[in-house]
JSON list of C-alpha atoms in Angstrom, two decimals:
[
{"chain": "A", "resi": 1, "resn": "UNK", "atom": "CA", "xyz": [5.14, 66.66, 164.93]},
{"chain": "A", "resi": 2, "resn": "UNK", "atom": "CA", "xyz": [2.92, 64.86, 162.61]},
{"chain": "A", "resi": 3, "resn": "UNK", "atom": "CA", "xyz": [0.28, 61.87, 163.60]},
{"chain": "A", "resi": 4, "resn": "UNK", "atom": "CA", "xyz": [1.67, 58.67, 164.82]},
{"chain": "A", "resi": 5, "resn": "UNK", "atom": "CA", "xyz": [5.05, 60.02, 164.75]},
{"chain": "A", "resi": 6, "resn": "UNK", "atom": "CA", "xyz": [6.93, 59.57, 167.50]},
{"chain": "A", "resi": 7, "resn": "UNK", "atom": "CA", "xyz": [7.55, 62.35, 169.69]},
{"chain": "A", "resi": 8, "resn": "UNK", "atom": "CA", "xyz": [10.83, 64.68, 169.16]},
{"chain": "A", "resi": 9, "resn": "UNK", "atom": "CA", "xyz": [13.32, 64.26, 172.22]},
{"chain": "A", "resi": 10, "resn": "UNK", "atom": "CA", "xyz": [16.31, 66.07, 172.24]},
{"chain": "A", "resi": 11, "resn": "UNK", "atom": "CA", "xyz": [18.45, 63.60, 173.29]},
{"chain": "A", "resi": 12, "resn": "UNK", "atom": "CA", "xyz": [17.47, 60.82, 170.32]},
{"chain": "A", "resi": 13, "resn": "UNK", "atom": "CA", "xyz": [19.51, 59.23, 168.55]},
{"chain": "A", "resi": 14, "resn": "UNK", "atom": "CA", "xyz": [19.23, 58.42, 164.87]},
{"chain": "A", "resi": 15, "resn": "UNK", "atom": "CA", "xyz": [19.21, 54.75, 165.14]},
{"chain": "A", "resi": 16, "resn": "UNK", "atom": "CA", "xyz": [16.46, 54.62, 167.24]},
{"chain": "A", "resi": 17, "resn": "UNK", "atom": "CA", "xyz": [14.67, 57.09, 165.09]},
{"chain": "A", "resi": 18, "resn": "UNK", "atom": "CA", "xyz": [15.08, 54.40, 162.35]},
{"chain": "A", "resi": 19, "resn": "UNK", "atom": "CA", "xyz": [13.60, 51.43, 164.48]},
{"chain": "A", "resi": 20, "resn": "UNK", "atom": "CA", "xyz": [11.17, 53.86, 165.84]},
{"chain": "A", "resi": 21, "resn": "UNK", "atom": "CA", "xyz": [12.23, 53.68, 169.46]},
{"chain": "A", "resi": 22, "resn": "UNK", "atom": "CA", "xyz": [13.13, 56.86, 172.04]},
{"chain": "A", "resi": 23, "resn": "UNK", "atom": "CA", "xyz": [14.32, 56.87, 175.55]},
{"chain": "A", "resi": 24, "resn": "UNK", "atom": "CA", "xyz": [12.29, 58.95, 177.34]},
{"chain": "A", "resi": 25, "resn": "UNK", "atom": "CA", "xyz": [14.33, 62.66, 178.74]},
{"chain": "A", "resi": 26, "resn": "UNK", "atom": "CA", "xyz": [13.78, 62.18, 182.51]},
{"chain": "A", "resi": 27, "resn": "UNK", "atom": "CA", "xyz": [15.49, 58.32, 182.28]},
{"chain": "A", "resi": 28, "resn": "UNK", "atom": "CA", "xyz": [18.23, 59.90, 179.66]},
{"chain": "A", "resi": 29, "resn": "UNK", "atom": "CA", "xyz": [19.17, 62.76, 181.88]},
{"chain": "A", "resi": 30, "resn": "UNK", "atom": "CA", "xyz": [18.59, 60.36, 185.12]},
{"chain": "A", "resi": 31, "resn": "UNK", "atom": "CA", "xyz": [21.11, 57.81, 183.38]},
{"chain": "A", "resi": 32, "resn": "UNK", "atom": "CA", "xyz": [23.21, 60.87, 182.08]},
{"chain": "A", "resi": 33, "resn": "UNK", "atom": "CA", "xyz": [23.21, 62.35, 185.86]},
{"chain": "A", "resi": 34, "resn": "UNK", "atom": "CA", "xyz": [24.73, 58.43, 186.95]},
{"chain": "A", "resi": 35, "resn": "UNK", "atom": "CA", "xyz": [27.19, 58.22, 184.52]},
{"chain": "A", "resi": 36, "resn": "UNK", "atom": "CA", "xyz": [28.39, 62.27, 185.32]},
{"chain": "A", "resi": 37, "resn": "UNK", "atom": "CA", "xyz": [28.06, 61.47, 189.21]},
{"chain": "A", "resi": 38, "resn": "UNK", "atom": "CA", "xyz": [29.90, 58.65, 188.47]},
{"chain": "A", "resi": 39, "resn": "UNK", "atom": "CA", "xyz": [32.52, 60.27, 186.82]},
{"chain": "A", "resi": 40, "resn": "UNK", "atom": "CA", "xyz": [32.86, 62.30, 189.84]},
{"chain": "A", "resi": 41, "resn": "UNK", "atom": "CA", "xyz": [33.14, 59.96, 192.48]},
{"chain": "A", "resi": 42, "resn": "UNK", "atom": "CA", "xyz": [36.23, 57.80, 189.81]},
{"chain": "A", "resi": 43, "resn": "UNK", "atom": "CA", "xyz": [37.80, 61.89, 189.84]},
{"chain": "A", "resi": 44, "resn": "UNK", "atom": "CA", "xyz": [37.40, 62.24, 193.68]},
{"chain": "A", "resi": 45, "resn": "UNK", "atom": "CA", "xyz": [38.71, 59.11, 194.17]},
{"chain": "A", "resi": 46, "resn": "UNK", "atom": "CA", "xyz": [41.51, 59.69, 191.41]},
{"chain": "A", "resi": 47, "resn": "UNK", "atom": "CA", "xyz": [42.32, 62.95, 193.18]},
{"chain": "A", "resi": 48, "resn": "UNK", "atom": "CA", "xyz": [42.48, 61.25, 196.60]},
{"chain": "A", "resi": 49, "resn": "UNK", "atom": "CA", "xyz": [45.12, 58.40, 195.55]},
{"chain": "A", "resi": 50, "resn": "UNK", "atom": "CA", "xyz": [47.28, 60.74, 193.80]},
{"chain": "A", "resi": 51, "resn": "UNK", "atom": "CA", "xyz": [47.45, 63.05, 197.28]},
{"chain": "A", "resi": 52, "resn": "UNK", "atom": "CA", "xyz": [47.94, 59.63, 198.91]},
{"chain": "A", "resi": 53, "resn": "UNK", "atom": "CA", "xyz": [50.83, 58.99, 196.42]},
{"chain": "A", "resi": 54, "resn": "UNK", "atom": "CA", "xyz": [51.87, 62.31, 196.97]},
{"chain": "A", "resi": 55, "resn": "UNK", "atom": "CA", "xyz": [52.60, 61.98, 200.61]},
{"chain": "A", "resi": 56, "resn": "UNK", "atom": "CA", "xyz": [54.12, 58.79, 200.38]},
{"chain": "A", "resi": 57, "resn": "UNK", "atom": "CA", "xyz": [56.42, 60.19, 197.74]},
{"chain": "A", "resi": 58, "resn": "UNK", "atom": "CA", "xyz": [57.49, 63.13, 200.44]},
{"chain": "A", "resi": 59, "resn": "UNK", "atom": "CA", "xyz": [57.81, 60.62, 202.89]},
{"chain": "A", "resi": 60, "resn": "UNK", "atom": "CA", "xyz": [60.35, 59.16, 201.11]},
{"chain": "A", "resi": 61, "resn": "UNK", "atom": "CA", "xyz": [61.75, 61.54, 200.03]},
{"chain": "A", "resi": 62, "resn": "UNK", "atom": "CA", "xyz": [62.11, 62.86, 203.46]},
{"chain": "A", "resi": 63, "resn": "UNK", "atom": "CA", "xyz": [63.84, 59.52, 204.63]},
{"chain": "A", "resi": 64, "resn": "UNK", "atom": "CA", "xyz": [65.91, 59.19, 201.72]},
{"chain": "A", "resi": 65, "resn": "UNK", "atom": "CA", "xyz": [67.08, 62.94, 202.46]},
{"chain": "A", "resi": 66, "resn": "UNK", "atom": "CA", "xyz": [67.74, 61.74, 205.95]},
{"chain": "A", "resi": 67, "resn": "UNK", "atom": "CA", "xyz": [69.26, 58.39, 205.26]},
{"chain": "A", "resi": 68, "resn": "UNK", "atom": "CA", "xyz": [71.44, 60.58, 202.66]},
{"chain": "A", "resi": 69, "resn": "UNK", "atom": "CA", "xyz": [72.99, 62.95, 205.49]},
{"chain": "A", "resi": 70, "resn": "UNK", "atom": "CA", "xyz": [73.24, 59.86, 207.78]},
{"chain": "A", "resi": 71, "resn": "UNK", "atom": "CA", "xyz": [75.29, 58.35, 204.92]},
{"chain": "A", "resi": 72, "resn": "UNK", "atom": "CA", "xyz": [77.76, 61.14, 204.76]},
{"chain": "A", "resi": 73, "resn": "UNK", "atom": "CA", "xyz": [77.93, 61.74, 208.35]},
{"chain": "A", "resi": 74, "resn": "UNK", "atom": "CA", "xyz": [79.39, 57.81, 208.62]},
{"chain": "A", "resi": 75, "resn": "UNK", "atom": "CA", "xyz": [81.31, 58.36, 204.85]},
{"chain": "A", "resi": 76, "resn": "UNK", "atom": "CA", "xyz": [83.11, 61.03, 207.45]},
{"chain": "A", "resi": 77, "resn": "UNK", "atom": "CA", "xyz": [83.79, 59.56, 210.15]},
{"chain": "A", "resi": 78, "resn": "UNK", "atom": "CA", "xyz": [84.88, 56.24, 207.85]},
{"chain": "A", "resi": 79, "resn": "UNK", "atom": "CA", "xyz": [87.59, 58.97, 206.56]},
{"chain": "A", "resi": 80, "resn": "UNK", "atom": "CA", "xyz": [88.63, 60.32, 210.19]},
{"chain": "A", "resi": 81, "resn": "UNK", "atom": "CA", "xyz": [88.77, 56.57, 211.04]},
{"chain": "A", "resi": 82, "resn": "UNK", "atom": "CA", "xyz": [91.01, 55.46, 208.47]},
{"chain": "A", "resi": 83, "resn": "UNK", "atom": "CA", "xyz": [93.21, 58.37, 209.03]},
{"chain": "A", "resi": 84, "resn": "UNK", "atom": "CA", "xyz": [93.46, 57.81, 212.86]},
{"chain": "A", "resi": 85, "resn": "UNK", "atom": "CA", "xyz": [93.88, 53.98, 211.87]},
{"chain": "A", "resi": 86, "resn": "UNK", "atom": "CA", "xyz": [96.93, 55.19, 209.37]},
{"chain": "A", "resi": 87, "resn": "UNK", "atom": "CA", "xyz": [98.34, 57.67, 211.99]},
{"chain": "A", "resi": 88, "resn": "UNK", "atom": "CA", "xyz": [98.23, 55.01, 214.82]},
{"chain": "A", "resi": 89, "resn": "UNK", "atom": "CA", "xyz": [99.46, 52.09, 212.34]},
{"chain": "A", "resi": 90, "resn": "UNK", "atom": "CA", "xyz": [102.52, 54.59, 211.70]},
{"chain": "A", "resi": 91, "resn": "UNK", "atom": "CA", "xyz": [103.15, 55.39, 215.17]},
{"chain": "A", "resi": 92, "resn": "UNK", "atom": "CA", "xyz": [103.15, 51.45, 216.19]},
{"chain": "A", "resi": 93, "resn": "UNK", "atom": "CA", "xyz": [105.60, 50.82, 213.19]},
{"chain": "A", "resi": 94, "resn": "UNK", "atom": "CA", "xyz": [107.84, 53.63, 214.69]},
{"chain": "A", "resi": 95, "resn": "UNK", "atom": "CA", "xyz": [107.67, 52.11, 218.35]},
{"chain": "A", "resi": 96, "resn": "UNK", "atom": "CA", "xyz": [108.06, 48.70, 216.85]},
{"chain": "A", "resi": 97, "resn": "UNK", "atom": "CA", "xyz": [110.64, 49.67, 215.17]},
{"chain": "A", "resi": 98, "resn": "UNK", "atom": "CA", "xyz": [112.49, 51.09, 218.23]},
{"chain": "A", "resi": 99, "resn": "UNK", "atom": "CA", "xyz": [111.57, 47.98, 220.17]},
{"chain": "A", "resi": 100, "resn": "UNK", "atom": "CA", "xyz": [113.65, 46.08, 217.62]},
{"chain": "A", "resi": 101, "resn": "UNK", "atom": "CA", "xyz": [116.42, 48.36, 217.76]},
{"chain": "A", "resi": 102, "resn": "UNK", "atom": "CA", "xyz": [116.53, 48.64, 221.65]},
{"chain": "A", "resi": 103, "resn": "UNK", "atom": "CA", "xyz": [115.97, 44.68, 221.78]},
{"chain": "A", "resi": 104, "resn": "UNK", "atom": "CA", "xyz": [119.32, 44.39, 219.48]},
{"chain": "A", "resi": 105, "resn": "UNK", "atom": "CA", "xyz": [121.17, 46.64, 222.22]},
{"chain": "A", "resi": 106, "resn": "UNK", "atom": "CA", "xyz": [120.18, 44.43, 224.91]},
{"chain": "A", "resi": 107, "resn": "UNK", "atom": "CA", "xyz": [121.11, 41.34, 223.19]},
{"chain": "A", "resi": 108, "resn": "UNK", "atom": "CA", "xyz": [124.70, 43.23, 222.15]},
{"chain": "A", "resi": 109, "resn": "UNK", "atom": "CA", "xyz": [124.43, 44.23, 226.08]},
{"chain": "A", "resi": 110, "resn": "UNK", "atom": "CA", "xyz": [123.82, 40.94, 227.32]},
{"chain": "A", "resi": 111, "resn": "UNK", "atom": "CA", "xyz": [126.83, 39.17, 225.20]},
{"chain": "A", "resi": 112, "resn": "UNK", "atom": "CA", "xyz": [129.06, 42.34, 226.74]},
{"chain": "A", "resi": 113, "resn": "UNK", "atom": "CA", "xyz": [127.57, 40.99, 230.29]},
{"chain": "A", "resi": 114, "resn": "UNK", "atom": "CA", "xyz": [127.94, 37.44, 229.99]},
{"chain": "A", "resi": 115, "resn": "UNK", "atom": "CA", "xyz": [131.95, 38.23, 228.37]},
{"chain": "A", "resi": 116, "resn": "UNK", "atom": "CA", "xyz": [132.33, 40.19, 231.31]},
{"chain": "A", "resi": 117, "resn": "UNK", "atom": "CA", "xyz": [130.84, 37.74, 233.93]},
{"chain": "A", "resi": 118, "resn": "UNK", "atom": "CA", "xyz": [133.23, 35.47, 232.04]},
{"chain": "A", "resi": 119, "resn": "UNK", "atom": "CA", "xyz": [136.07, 37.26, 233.07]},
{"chain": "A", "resi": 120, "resn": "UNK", "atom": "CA", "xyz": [134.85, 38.25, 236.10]},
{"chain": "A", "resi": 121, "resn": "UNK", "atom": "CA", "xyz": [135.05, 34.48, 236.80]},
{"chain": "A", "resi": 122, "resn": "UNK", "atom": "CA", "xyz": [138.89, 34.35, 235.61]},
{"chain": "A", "resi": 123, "resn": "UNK", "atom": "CA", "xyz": [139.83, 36.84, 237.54]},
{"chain": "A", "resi": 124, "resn": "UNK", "atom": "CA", "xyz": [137.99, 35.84, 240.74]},
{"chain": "A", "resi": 125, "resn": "UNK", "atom": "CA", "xyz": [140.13, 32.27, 239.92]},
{"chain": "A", "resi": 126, "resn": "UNK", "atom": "CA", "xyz": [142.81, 33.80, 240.00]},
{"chain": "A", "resi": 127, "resn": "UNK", "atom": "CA", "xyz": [142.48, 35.60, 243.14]},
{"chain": "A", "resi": 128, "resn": "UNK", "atom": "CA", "xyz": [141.67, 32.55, 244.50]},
{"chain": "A", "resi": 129, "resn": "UNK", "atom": "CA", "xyz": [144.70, 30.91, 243.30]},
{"chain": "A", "resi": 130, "resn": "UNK", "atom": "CA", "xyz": [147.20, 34.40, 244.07]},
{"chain": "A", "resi": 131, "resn": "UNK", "atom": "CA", "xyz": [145.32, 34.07, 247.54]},
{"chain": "A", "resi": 132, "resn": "UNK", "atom": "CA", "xyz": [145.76, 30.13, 248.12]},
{"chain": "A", "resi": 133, "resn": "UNK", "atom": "CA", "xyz": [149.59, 30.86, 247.12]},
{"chain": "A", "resi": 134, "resn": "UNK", "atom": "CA", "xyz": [149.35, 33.55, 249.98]},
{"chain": "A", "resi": 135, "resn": "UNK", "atom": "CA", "xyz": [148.16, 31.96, 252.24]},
{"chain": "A", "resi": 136, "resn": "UNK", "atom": "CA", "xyz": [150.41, 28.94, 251.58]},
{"chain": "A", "resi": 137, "resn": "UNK", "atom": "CA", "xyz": [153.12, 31.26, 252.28]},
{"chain": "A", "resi": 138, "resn": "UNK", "atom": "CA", "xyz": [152.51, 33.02, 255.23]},
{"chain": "A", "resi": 139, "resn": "UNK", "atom": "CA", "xyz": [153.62, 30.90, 258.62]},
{"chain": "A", "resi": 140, "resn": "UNK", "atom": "CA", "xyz": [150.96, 29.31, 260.58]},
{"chain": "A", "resi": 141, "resn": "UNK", "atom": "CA", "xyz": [149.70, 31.41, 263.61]},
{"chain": "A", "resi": 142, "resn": "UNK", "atom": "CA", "xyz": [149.39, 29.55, 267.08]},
{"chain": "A", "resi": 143, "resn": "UNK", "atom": "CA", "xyz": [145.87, 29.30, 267.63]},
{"chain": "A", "resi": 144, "resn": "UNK", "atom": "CA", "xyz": [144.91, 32.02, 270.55]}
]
């Protein structure tokens, strides 16, 4: 180092070499020590989020596994539900069906009745009027 030349640092750079000003090693490596420790706390706290994100992803994926089986259970019994529904909807058309068929015999067996109550009533007329003629007929009987 020659006289009145500034002191060699190894951390100088050459623009201050030009202007003829240095930062002194102890505040370089001081601000250089910040800046790394700094760099370490951003990485820690990096590293922290992402386990953060991490478990929030497994929790969802978790739920979304669950909400996926719950899905299919249901999708299931939708299926067994709209197959009973089908059966039973089959089973009503059949009794419905026979309904009908046995409400058309009782309507046939009800105009049969009602013909035959008719002509129950003609006959029991005429018994009335073969029994009046009878009874017209046979001679009066002293009272006793």
């Amino acid at each position: 180092m020659g006289v009145g030349a500034a002191p060699e640092y190894p951390y100088r750079s050459h623009a201050q070499e030009d202007v003829g000003m240095s930062i002194p090693v102890e505040q370089h490596q001081h601000a250089e020590h910040k800046r790394i420790q700094k760099i370490d706390e951003d990485a820690t706290m990096v590293i922290v989020q992402v386990g953060e994100i991490a478990e929030t992803q497994r929790k969802h994926t978790a739920m979304l596994e669950r909400h996926t089986v719950y899905h299919q259970q249901h999708r299931s019994d939708l299926t067994g539900l709209r197959r009973d529904l089908e059966d039973t909807r089959a089973e009503m058309n059949a009794r419905f069906s026979a309904l009908d068929d046995d409400v058309a015999g009782l309507k046939t067996d009800v105009t049969g009745l009602k013909t035959d109550v008719s002509a129950l009533k003609t006959d029991v007329s005429q018994i009335k009027d073969t029994l009046g003629v009878i009874l017209s007929r046979l001679p009066e009987q002293p009272a006793a």
